Coordinates of C-alpha atoms in Angstrom, one line a residue:
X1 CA 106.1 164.4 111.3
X2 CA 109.2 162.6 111.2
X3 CA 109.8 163.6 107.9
X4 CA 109.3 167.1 109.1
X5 CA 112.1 166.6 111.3
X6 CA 114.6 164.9 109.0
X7 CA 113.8 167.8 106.4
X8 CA 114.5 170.0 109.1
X9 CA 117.9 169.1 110.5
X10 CA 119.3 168.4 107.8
X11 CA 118.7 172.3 106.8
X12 CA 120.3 173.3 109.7
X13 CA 123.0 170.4 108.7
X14 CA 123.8 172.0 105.2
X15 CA 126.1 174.6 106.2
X16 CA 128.4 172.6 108.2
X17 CA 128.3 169.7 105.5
X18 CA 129.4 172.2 103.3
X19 CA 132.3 173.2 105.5
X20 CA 133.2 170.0 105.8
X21 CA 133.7 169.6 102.1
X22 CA 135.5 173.0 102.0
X23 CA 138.0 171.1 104.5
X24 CA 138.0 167.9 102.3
X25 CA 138.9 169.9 98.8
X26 CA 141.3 171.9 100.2
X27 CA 143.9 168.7 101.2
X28 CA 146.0 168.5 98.1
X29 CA 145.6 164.7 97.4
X30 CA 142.0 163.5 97.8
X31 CA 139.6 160.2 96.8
X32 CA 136.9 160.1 94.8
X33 CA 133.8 157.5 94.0
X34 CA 130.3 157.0 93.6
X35 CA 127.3 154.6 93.9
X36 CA 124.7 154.6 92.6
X37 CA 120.8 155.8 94.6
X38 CA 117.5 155.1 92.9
X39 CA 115.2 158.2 93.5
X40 CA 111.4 158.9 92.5
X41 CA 111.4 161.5 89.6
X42 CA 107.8 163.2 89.6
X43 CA 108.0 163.0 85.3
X44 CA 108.2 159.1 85.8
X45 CA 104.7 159.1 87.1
X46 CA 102.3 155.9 85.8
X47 CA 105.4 153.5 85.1
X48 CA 106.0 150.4 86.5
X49 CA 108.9 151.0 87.8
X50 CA 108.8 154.8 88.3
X51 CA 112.7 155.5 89.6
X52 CA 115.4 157.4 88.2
X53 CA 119.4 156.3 89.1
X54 CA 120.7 159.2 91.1
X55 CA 124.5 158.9 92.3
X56 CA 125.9 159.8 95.7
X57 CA 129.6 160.8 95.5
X58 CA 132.0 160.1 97.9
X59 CA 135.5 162.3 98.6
X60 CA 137.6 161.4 101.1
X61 CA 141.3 163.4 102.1
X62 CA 144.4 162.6 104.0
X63 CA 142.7 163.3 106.8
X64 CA 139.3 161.5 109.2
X65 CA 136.9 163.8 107.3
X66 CA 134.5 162.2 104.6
X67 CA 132.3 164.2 102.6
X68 CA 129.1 163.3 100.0
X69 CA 127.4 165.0 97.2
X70 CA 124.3 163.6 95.4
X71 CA 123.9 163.7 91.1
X72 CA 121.0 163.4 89.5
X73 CA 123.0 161.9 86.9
X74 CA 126.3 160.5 86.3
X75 CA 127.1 163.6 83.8
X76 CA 130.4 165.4 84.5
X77 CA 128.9 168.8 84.8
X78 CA 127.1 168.0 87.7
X79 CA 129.8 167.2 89.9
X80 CA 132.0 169.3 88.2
X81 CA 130.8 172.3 91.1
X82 CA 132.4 169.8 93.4
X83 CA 135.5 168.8 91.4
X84 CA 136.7 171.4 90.2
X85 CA 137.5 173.3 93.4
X86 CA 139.8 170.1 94.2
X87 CA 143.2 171.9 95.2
X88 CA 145.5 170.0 93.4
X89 CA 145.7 165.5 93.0
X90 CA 142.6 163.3 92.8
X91 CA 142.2 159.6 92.9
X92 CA 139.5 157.9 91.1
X93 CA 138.5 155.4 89.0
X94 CA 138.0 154.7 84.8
X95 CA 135.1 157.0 85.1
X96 CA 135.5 159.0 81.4
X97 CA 133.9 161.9 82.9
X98 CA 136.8 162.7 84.5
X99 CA 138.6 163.7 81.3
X100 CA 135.1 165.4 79.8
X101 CA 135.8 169.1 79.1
X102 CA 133.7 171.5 81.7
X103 CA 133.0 175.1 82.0
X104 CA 135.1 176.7 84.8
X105 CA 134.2 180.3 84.8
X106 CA 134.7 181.7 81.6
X107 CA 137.0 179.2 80.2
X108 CA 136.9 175.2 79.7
X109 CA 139.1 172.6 80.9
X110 CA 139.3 168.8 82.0
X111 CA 137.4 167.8 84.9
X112 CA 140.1 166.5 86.7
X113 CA 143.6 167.6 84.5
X114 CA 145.6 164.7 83.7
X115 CA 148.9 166.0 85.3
X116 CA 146.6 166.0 88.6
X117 CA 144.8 162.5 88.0
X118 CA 145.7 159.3 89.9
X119 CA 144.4 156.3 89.0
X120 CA 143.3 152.8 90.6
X121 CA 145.3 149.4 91.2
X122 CA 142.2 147.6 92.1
X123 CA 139.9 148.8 89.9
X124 CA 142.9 147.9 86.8
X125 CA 143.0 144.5 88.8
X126 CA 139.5 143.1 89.5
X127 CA 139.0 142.4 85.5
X128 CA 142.3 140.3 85.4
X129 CA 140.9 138.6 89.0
X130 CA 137.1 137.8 87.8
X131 CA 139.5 136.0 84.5
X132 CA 141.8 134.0 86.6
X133 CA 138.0 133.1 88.4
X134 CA 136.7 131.9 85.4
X135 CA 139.6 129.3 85.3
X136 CA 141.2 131.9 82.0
X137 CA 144.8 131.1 83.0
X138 CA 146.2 133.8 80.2
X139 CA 145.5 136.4 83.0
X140 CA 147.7 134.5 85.8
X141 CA 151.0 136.2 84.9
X142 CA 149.2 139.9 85.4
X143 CA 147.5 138.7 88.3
X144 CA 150.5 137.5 90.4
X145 CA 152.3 140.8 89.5
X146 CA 149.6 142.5 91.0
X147 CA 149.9 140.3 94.1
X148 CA 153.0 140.8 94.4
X149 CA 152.6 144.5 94.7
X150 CA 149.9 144.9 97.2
X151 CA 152.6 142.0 99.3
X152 CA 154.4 145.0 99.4
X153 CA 151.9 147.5 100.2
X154 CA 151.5 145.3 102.9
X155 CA 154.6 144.7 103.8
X156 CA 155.2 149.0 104.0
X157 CA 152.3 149.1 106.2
X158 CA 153.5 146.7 108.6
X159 CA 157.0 148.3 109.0
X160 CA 155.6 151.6 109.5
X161 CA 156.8 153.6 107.0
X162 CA 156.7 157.1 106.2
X163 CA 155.5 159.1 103.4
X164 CA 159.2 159.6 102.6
X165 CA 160.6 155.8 103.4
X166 CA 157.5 154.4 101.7
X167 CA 158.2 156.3 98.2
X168 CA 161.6 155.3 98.3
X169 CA 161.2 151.8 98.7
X170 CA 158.6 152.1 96.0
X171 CA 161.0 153.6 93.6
X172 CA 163.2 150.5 94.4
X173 CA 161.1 147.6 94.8
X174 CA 157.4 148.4 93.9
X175 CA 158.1 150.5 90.5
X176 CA 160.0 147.8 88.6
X177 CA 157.0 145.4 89.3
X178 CA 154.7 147.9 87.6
X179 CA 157.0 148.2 84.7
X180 CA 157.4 144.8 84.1
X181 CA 153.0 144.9 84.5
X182 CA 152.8 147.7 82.0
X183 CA 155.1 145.4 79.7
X184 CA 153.5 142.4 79.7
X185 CA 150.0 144.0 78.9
X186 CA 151.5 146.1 75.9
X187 CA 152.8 142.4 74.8
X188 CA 149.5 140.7 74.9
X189 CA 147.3 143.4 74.5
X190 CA 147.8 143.2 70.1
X191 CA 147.6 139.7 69.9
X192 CA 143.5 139.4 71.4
X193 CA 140.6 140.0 69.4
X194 CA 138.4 143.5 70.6
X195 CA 135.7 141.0 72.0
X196 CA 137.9 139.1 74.2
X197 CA 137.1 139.6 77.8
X198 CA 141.4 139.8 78.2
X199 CA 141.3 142.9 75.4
X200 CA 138.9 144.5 77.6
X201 CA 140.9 144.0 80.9
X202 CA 144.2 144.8 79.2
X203 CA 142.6 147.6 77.3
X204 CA 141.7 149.3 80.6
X205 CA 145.1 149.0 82.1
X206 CA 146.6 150.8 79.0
X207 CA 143.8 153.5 79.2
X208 CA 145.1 154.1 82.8
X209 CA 148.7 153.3 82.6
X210 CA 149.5 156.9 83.5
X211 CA 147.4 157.4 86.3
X212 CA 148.3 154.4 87.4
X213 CA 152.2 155.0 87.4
X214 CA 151.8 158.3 89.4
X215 CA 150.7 156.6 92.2
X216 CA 154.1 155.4 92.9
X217 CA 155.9 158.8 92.4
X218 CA 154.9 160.2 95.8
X219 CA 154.6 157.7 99.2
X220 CA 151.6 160.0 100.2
X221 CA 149.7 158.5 97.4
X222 CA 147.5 155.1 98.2
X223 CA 147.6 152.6 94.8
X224 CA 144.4 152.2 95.1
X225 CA 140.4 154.3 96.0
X226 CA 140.2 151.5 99.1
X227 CA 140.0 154.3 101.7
X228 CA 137.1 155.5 99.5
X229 CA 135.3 152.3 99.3
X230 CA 135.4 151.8 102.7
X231 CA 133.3 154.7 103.3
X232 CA 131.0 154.1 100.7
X233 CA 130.3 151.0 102.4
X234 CA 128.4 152.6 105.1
X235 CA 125.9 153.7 102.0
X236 CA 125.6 150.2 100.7
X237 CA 124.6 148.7 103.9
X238 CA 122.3 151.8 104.6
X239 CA 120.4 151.3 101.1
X240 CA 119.8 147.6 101.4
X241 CA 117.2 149.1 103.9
X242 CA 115.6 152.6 102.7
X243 CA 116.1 150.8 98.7
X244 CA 115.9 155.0 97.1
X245 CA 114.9 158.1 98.4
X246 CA 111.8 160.1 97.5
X247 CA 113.3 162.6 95.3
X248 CA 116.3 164.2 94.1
X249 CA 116.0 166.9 96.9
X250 CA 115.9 164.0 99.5
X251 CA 119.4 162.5 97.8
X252 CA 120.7 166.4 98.8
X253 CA 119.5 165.6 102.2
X254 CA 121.5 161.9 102.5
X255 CA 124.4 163.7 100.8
X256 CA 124.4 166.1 104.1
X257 CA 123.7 163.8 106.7
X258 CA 126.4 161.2 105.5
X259 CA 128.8 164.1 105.5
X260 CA 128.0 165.1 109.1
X261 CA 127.4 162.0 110.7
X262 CA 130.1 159.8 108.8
X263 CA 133.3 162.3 110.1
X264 CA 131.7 162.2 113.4
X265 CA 131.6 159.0 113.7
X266 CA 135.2 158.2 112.1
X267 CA 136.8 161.2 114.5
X268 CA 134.7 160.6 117.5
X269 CA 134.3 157.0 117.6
X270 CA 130.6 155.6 117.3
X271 CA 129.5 156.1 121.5
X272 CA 130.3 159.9 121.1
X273 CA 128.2 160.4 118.0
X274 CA 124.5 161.2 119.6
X275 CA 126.7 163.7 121.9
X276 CA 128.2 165.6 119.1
X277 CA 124.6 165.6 117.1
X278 CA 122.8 167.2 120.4
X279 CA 125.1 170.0 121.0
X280 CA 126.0 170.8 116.9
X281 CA 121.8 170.6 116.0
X282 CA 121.2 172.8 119.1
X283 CA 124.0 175.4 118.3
X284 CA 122.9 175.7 114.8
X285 CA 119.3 176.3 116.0
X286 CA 120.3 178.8 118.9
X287 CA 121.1 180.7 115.1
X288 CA 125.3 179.8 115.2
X289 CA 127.5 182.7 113.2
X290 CA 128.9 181.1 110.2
X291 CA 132.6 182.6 111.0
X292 CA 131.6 179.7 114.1
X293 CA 131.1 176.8 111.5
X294 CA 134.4 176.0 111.6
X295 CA 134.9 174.8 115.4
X296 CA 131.2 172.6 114.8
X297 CA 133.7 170.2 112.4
X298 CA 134.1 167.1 114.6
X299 CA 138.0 167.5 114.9
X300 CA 137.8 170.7 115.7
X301 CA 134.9 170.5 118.5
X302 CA 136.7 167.6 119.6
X303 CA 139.9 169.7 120.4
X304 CA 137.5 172.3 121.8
X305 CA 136.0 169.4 124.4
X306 CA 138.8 168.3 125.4
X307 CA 140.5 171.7 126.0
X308 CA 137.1 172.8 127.8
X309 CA 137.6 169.7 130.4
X310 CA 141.2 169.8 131.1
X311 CA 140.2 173.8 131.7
X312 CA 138.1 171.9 134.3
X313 CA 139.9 169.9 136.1
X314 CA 140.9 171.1 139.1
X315 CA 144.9 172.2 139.5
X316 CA 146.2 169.8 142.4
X317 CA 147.5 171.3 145.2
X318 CA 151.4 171.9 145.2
X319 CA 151.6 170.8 149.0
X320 CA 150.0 168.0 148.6
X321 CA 152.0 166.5 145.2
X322 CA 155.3 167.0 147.0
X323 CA 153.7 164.8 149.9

Protein backbone atom coordinates (compact mmCIF):
# COMPACT_ATOMS: atom_id res chain seq x y z
CA UNK A 1 0.00 0.00 0.00
CA UNK A 2 2.55 2.47 0.82
CA UNK A 3 4.30 1.75 -2.20
CA UNK A 4 1.02 2.46 -3.91
CA UNK A 5 1.08 5.71 -2.59
CA UNK A 6 4.65 6.74 -3.21
CA UNK A 7 4.20 5.50 -6.95
CA UNK A 8 1.37 7.57 -6.93
CA UNK A 9 2.40 11.03 -5.83
CA UNK A 10 5.15 11.10 -7.34
CA UNK A 11 3.04 10.79 -10.72
CA UNK A 12 1.21 13.60 -9.94
CA UNK A 13 4.80 15.15 -8.82
CA UNK A 14 6.33 14.68 -12.39
CA UNK A 15 5.01 17.54 -14.08
CA UNK A 16 5.97 20.07 -11.66
CA UNK A 17 9.50 18.38 -11.21
CA UNK A 18 9.76 18.92 -14.63
CA UNK A 19 8.95 22.59 -14.41
CA UNK A 20 11.18 23.01 -12.04
CA UNK A 21 14.04 21.88 -14.16
CA UNK A 22 12.62 24.00 -17.05
CA UNK A 23 13.24 26.96 -14.42
CA UNK A 24 16.75 25.47 -13.50
CA UNK A 25 18.06 25.20 -17.38
CA UNK A 26 16.92 28.26 -18.32
CA UNK A 27 19.37 30.51 -15.70
CA UNK A 28 22.39 31.04 -17.87
CA UNK A 29 25.13 29.80 -15.43
CA UNK A 30 24.13 26.52 -13.70
CA UNK A 31 25.95 23.42 -11.55
CA UNK A 32 26.16 20.13 -12.33
CA UNK A 33 27.07 16.56 -10.43
CA UNK A 34 26.17 13.24 -9.75
CA UNK A 35 26.33 10.23 -7.32
CA UNK A 36 26.05 7.40 -7.69
CA UNK A 37 22.39 4.93 -6.76
CA UNK A 38 22.58 1.12 -6.79
CA UNK A 39 19.21 -0.20 -8.36
CA UNK A 40 17.84 -3.87 -8.93
CA UNK A 41 17.98 -4.64 -12.72
CA UNK A 42 15.47 -7.59 -13.47
CA UNK A 43 18.45 -9.15 -16.11
CA UNK A 44 20.72 -9.47 -12.88
CA UNK A 45 18.40 -12.04 -11.51
CA UNK A 46 20.35 -15.25 -9.65
CA UNK A 47 23.61 -13.17 -8.76
CA UNK A 48 24.97 -12.60 -5.65
CA UNK A 49 24.89 -9.33 -5.70
CA UNK A 50 22.12 -8.63 -8.19
CA UNK A 51 22.44 -4.44 -8.45
CA UNK A 52 23.22 -2.30 -11.15
CA UNK A 53 25.01 1.48 -10.40
CA UNK A 54 22.46 3.93 -11.50
CA UNK A 55 23.36 7.83 -11.11
CA UNK A 56 21.23 10.63 -9.76
CA UNK A 57 22.25 14.01 -11.28
CA UNK A 58 22.17 17.04 -9.54
CA UNK A 59 21.73 20.86 -11.28
CA UNK A 60 21.53 23.55 -9.32
CA UNK A 61 21.10 27.60 -10.75
CA UNK A 62 21.75 31.05 -9.36
CA UNK A 63 18.81 30.83 -7.85
CA UNK A 64 17.02 28.40 -4.41
CA UNK A 65 15.69 25.86 -7.00
CA UNK A 66 17.57 22.39 -7.18
CA UNK A 67 16.56 19.90 -9.58
CA UNK A 68 17.56 15.85 -10.11
CA UNK A 69 17.49 13.42 -12.89
CA UNK A 70 18.35 9.71 -12.54
CA UNK A 71 20.84 7.61 -15.41
CA UNK A 72 20.85 4.27 -15.71
CA UNK A 73 24.32 4.79 -16.62
CA UNK A 74 26.95 7.27 -16.47
CA UNK A 75 26.87 7.48 -20.52
CA UNK A 76 26.67 10.93 -21.93
CA UNK A 77 23.68 10.34 -24.02
CA UNK A 78 21.54 9.75 -21.24
CA UNK A 79 21.78 13.00 -19.67
CA UNK A 80 22.42 14.63 -22.67
CA UNK A 81 18.16 15.18 -22.85
CA UNK A 82 18.92 17.15 -19.76
CA UNK A 83 22.14 18.91 -20.81
CA UNK A 84 21.70 20.02 -23.73
CA UNK A 85 18.78 22.33 -23.14
CA UNK A 86 21.31 24.17 -20.59
CA UNK A 87 20.92 27.98 -21.81
CA UNK A 88 24.23 28.90 -21.92
CA UNK A 89 27.46 28.25 -18.92
CA UNK A 90 27.75 24.92 -16.87
CA UNK A 91 29.89 24.03 -14.06
CA UNK A 92 31.01 20.55 -13.50
CA UNK A 93 33.59 18.45 -12.78
CA UNK A 94 36.52 16.12 -14.94
CA UNK A 95 33.62 13.99 -16.05
CA UNK A 96 34.86 13.22 -19.93
CA UNK A 97 31.40 12.90 -20.97
CA UNK A 98 31.05 16.31 -20.92
CA UNK A 99 33.20 16.72 -24.08
CA UNK A 100 31.60 13.31 -25.71
CA UNK A 101 30.00 14.26 -29.06
CA UNK A 102 25.92 13.85 -28.80
CA UNK A 103 23.07 13.91 -31.14
CA UNK A 104 21.13 17.19 -30.85
CA UNK A 105 18.40 17.06 -33.48
CA UNK A 106 19.78 16.35 -36.60
CA UNK A 107 23.20 17.47 -36.03
CA UNK A 108 26.15 16.50 -33.38
CA UNK A 109 27.90 18.56 -30.99
CA UNK A 110 29.72 18.56 -27.51
CA UNK A 111 27.75 17.84 -24.52
CA UNK A 112 28.58 20.81 -22.82
CA UNK A 113 30.63 23.17 -25.63
CA UNK A 114 33.91 24.13 -24.34
CA UNK A 115 33.41 27.95 -24.78
CA UNK A 116 30.33 27.26 -22.30
CA UNK A 117 32.24 24.86 -19.73
CA UNK A 118 33.44 25.87 -16.34
CA UNK A 119 35.42 23.88 -14.41
CA UNK A 120 36.19 22.99 -10.60
CA UNK A 121 38.89 24.41 -7.98
CA UNK A 122 38.13 21.70 -5.61
CA UNK A 123 37.88 18.96 -7.58
CA UNK A 124 41.64 20.24 -9.30
CA UNK A 125 42.60 20.54 -5.52
CA UNK A 126 41.62 17.42 -3.48
CA UNK A 127 44.39 15.27 -5.47
CA UNK A 128 47.23 17.85 -4.50
CA UNK A 129 45.45 17.77 -0.72
CA UNK A 130 45.15 13.76 -0.31
CA UNK A 131 49.41 14.23 -1.49
CA UNK A 132 50.27 16.79 1.11
CA UNK A 133 48.07 13.98 3.47
CA UNK A 134 50.31 11.44 2.64
CA UNK A 135 53.32 13.54 4.04
CA UNK A 136 54.39 14.05 -0.28
CA UNK A 137 55.67 17.52 0.38
CA UNK A 138 56.34 18.12 -3.62
CA UNK A 139 52.57 19.11 -3.67
CA UNK A 140 52.93 21.91 -0.74
CA UNK A 141 53.77 24.75 -3.10
CA UNK A 142 50.28 23.92 -5.31
CA UNK A 143 48.54 23.46 -2.22
CA UNK A 144 49.22 26.72 -0.48
CA UNK A 145 48.36 28.60 -3.80
CA UNK A 146 45.21 27.07 -3.61
CA UNK A 147 44.77 28.21 -0.07
CA UNK A 148 45.53 31.16 -0.72
CA UNK A 149 42.76 31.55 -3.17
CA UNK A 150 39.82 30.19 -1.48
CA UNK A 151 41.43 33.05 1.58
CA UNK A 152 40.24 35.19 -0.85
CA UNK A 153 37.06 33.66 -1.79
CA UNK A 154 36.54 34.12 1.64
CA UNK A 155 37.63 37.15 2.22
CA UNK A 156 34.94 38.50 -0.98
CA UNK A 157 32.31 36.75 0.81
CA UNK A 158 32.81 38.39 3.99
CA UNK A 159 32.97 42.02 2.56
CA UNK A 160 29.93 41.54 0.57
CA UNK A 161 30.74 41.94 -2.67
CA UNK A 162 28.93 42.05 -5.84
CA UNK A 163 28.99 40.18 -8.89
CA UNK A 164 30.68 43.28 -10.35
CA UNK A 165 33.16 44.20 -7.28
CA UNK A 166 33.95 40.47 -6.86
CA UNK A 167 35.21 40.07 -10.65
CA UNK A 168 37.24 42.95 -10.34
CA UNK A 169 39.08 42.18 -7.41
CA UNK A 170 39.54 38.77 -8.98
CA UNK A 171 41.14 40.19 -12.03
CA UNK A 172 43.48 41.92 -9.58
CA UNK A 173 44.29 39.77 -6.81
CA UNK A 174 42.78 36.24 -7.47
CA UNK A 175 43.87 35.83 -11.24
CA UNK A 176 47.69 36.27 -10.82
CA UNK A 177 47.48 33.41 -8.09
CA UNK A 178 45.98 31.15 -10.66
CA UNK A 179 48.61 32.02 -13.10
CA UNK A 180 51.41 31.62 -11.08
CA UNK A 181 49.26 27.84 -10.18
CA UNK A 182 48.97 27.05 -13.89
CA UNK A 183 52.88 27.84 -14.03
CA UNK A 184 54.13 25.90 -11.47
CA UNK A 185 52.18 22.73 -12.71
CA UNK A 186 53.36 23.21 -16.41
CA UNK A 187 56.98 23.26 -14.57
CA UNK A 188 56.63 20.10 -12.73
CA UNK A 189 54.27 18.35 -14.67
CA UNK A 190 57.38 17.01 -17.46
CA UNK A 191 59.73 16.13 -14.90
CA UNK A 192 57.24 13.03 -13.12
CA UNK A 193 56.97 9.69 -14.36
CA UNK A 194 52.98 8.80 -15.87
CA UNK A 195 52.58 6.55 -12.67
CA UNK A 196 53.32 9.09 -10.20
CA UNK A 197 50.42 9.90 -8.08
CA UNK A 198 51.80 14.00 -8.71
CA UNK A 199 51.53 13.29 -12.75
CA UNK A 200 48.11 12.28 -12.15
CA UNK A 201 47.10 15.38 -9.95
CA UNK A 202 49.07 17.74 -12.18
CA UNK A 203 47.79 15.99 -15.23
CA UNK A 204 44.22 16.84 -14.26
CA UNK A 205 44.87 20.46 -13.52
CA UNK A 206 46.27 20.80 -17.12
CA UNK A 207 43.26 18.89 -18.58
CA UNK A 208 41.08 21.56 -16.96
CA UNK A 209 43.26 24.55 -17.03
CA UNK A 210 40.71 26.33 -19.26
CA UNK A 211 37.66 25.68 -17.50
CA UNK A 212 39.27 26.36 -14.61
CA UNK A 213 40.51 29.96 -15.66
CA UNK A 214 36.90 31.02 -16.83
CA UNK A 215 35.79 30.85 -13.59
CA UNK A 216 37.53 34.05 -12.78
CA UNK A 217 36.42 36.02 -15.87
CA UNK A 218 32.88 36.76 -14.53
CA UNK A 219 32.22 37.44 -10.47
CA UNK A 220 28.81 35.55 -11.05
CA UNK A 221 30.80 32.45 -11.48
CA UNK A 222 31.58 30.24 -8.08
CA UNK A 223 35.47 28.51 -8.42
CA UNK A 224 34.17 25.63 -7.37
CA UNK A 225 30.58 22.83 -7.83
CA UNK A 226 30.32 23.43 -3.66
CA UNK A 227 26.78 24.75 -4.00
CA UNK A 228 26.17 21.45 -5.92
CA UNK A 229 27.64 19.29 -3.40
CA UNK A 230 25.82 20.65 -0.78
CA UNK A 231 22.72 19.51 -2.21
CA UNK A 232 23.78 16.25 -3.15
CA UNK A 233 24.41 15.77 0.43
CA UNK A 234 20.87 15.46 1.32
CA UNK A 235 21.10 12.15 -1.17
CA UNK A 236 24.10 10.80 0.68
CA UNK A 237 22.59 10.97 4.00
CA UNK A 238 19.18 9.67 2.48
CA UNK A 239 20.99 6.47 0.90
CA UNK A 240 22.92 5.43 3.92
CA UNK A 241 19.30 4.39 4.86
CA UNK A 242 17.17 3.06 1.75
CA UNK A 243 21.06 1.54 0.44
CA UNK A 244 19.27 1.46 -3.76
CA UNK A 245 16.01 1.60 -5.03
CA UNK A 246 14.01 -1.19 -6.63
CA UNK A 247 14.44 -0.41 -10.11
CA UNK A 248 15.40 2.08 -12.59
CA UNK A 249 11.78 3.34 -12.73
CA UNK A 250 11.94 3.89 -8.95
CA UNK A 251 15.45 6.11 -9.41
CA UNK A 252 12.84 8.32 -11.89
CA UNK A 253 10.63 8.50 -8.86
CA UNK A 254 13.69 9.80 -6.25
CA UNK A 255 14.80 11.98 -9.15
CA UNK A 256 11.17 13.73 -8.78
CA UNK A 257 10.64 13.78 -5.31
CA UNK A 258 14.23 15.27 -4.54
CA UNK A 259 13.29 17.93 -7.09
CA UNK A 260 10.06 18.88 -5.33
CA UNK A 261 10.81 18.46 -1.92
CA UNK A 262 14.56 19.77 -1.96
CA UNK A 263 13.42 23.60 -3.52
CA UNK A 264 10.68 23.50 -1.05
CA UNK A 265 12.58 22.94 1.59
CA UNK A 266 15.59 25.40 0.58
CA UNK A 267 12.76 28.26 -0.36
CA UNK A 268 10.39 27.52 2.35
CA UNK A 269 12.45 26.68 5.22
CA UNK A 270 12.00 22.97 6.59
CA UNK A 271 8.49 23.76 9.10
CA UNK A 272 6.66 24.94 5.89
CA UNK A 273 7.48 21.87 3.86
CA UNK A 274 4.42 19.39 4.90
CA UNK A 275 2.25 22.70 4.18
CA UNK A 276 3.43 23.25 0.69
CA UNK A 277 3.17 19.13 -0.07
CA UNK A 278 -0.66 19.12 1.21
CA UNK A 279 -1.93 21.99 -0.81
CA UNK A 280 0.55 21.20 -4.28
CA UNK A 281 -0.50 17.03 -3.97
CA UNK A 282 -4.13 18.15 -3.51
CA UNK A 283 -4.15 20.78 -6.47
CA UNK A 284 -2.59 18.37 -8.82
CA UNK A 285 -5.17 15.73 -7.92
CA UNK A 286 -8.29 18.31 -8.04
CA UNK A 287 -6.74 17.80 -12.05
CA UNK A 288 -4.43 21.43 -11.96
CA UNK A 289 -4.12 23.03 -15.76
CA UNK A 290 -0.58 22.80 -16.70
CA UNK A 291 -0.54 26.71 -17.92
CA UNK A 292 -1.06 26.55 -13.60
CA UNK A 293 2.26 24.55 -13.04
CA UNK A 294 4.03 27.46 -12.86
CA UNK A 295 2.56 29.27 -9.63
CA UNK A 296 2.91 25.35 -7.79
CA UNK A 297 7.03 26.18 -7.95
CA UNK A 298 7.79 26.95 -4.28
CA UNK A 299 8.91 30.62 -4.93
CA UNK A 300 6.26 31.26 -6.79
CA UNK A 301 3.36 29.78 -4.42
CA UNK A 302 5.34 31.33 -1.79
CA UNK A 303 4.74 34.95 -3.36
CA UNK A 304 1.20 33.82 -4.02
CA UNK A 305 0.75 32.98 0.02
CA UNK A 306 2.03 35.72 1.13
CA UNK A 307 0.15 38.08 -1.27
CA UNK A 308 -3.13 35.99 -0.40
CA UNK A 309 -2.56 36.96 3.47
CA UNK A 310 -1.64 40.45 3.30
CA UNK A 311 -4.98 40.53 0.90
CA UNK A 312 -6.36 39.36 4.27
CA UNK A 313 -5.43 41.42 6.70
CA UNK A 314 -7.77 43.71 7.56
CA UNK A 315 -7.08 47.64 6.36
CA UNK A 316 -6.84 49.57 9.84
CA UNK A 317 -9.03 52.18 10.30
CA UNK A 318 -7.84 55.74 9.29
CA UNK A 319 -9.44 57.36 12.54
CA UNK A 320 -8.09 55.29 14.60
CA UNK A 321 -4.11 55.40 13.22
CA UNK A 322 -4.23 59.20 13.46
CA UNK A 323 -5.34 58.57 17.24
Amino acid sequence: TLGRWWDYVTALLGPLADVIMGRILADDYIGVDDTGLLYLDPTDRGKKRPAAKGHLWCFVGQASLVGFRFTRTWAADEIATHLTLAARFVQGDGYAGYSSEVAVGAEFRSLVPDECRLGCMMHARRPFHELVAAKDTRASGALILFQKIYALEEDFRKRGLDHAARGRERQTRSLPLFNALSKWVAQIHPRLRPKDPLAKATAYFMNQEPFLRRCFSDGRFEIDTGRVERAIREVDLGRKNFVLTGSAAGGARLATAYTVVESARRILGTERVREYLYDVVARLEAGCPLQDLHGLVPDVWLANKTAEKRADEPVADAASVSH
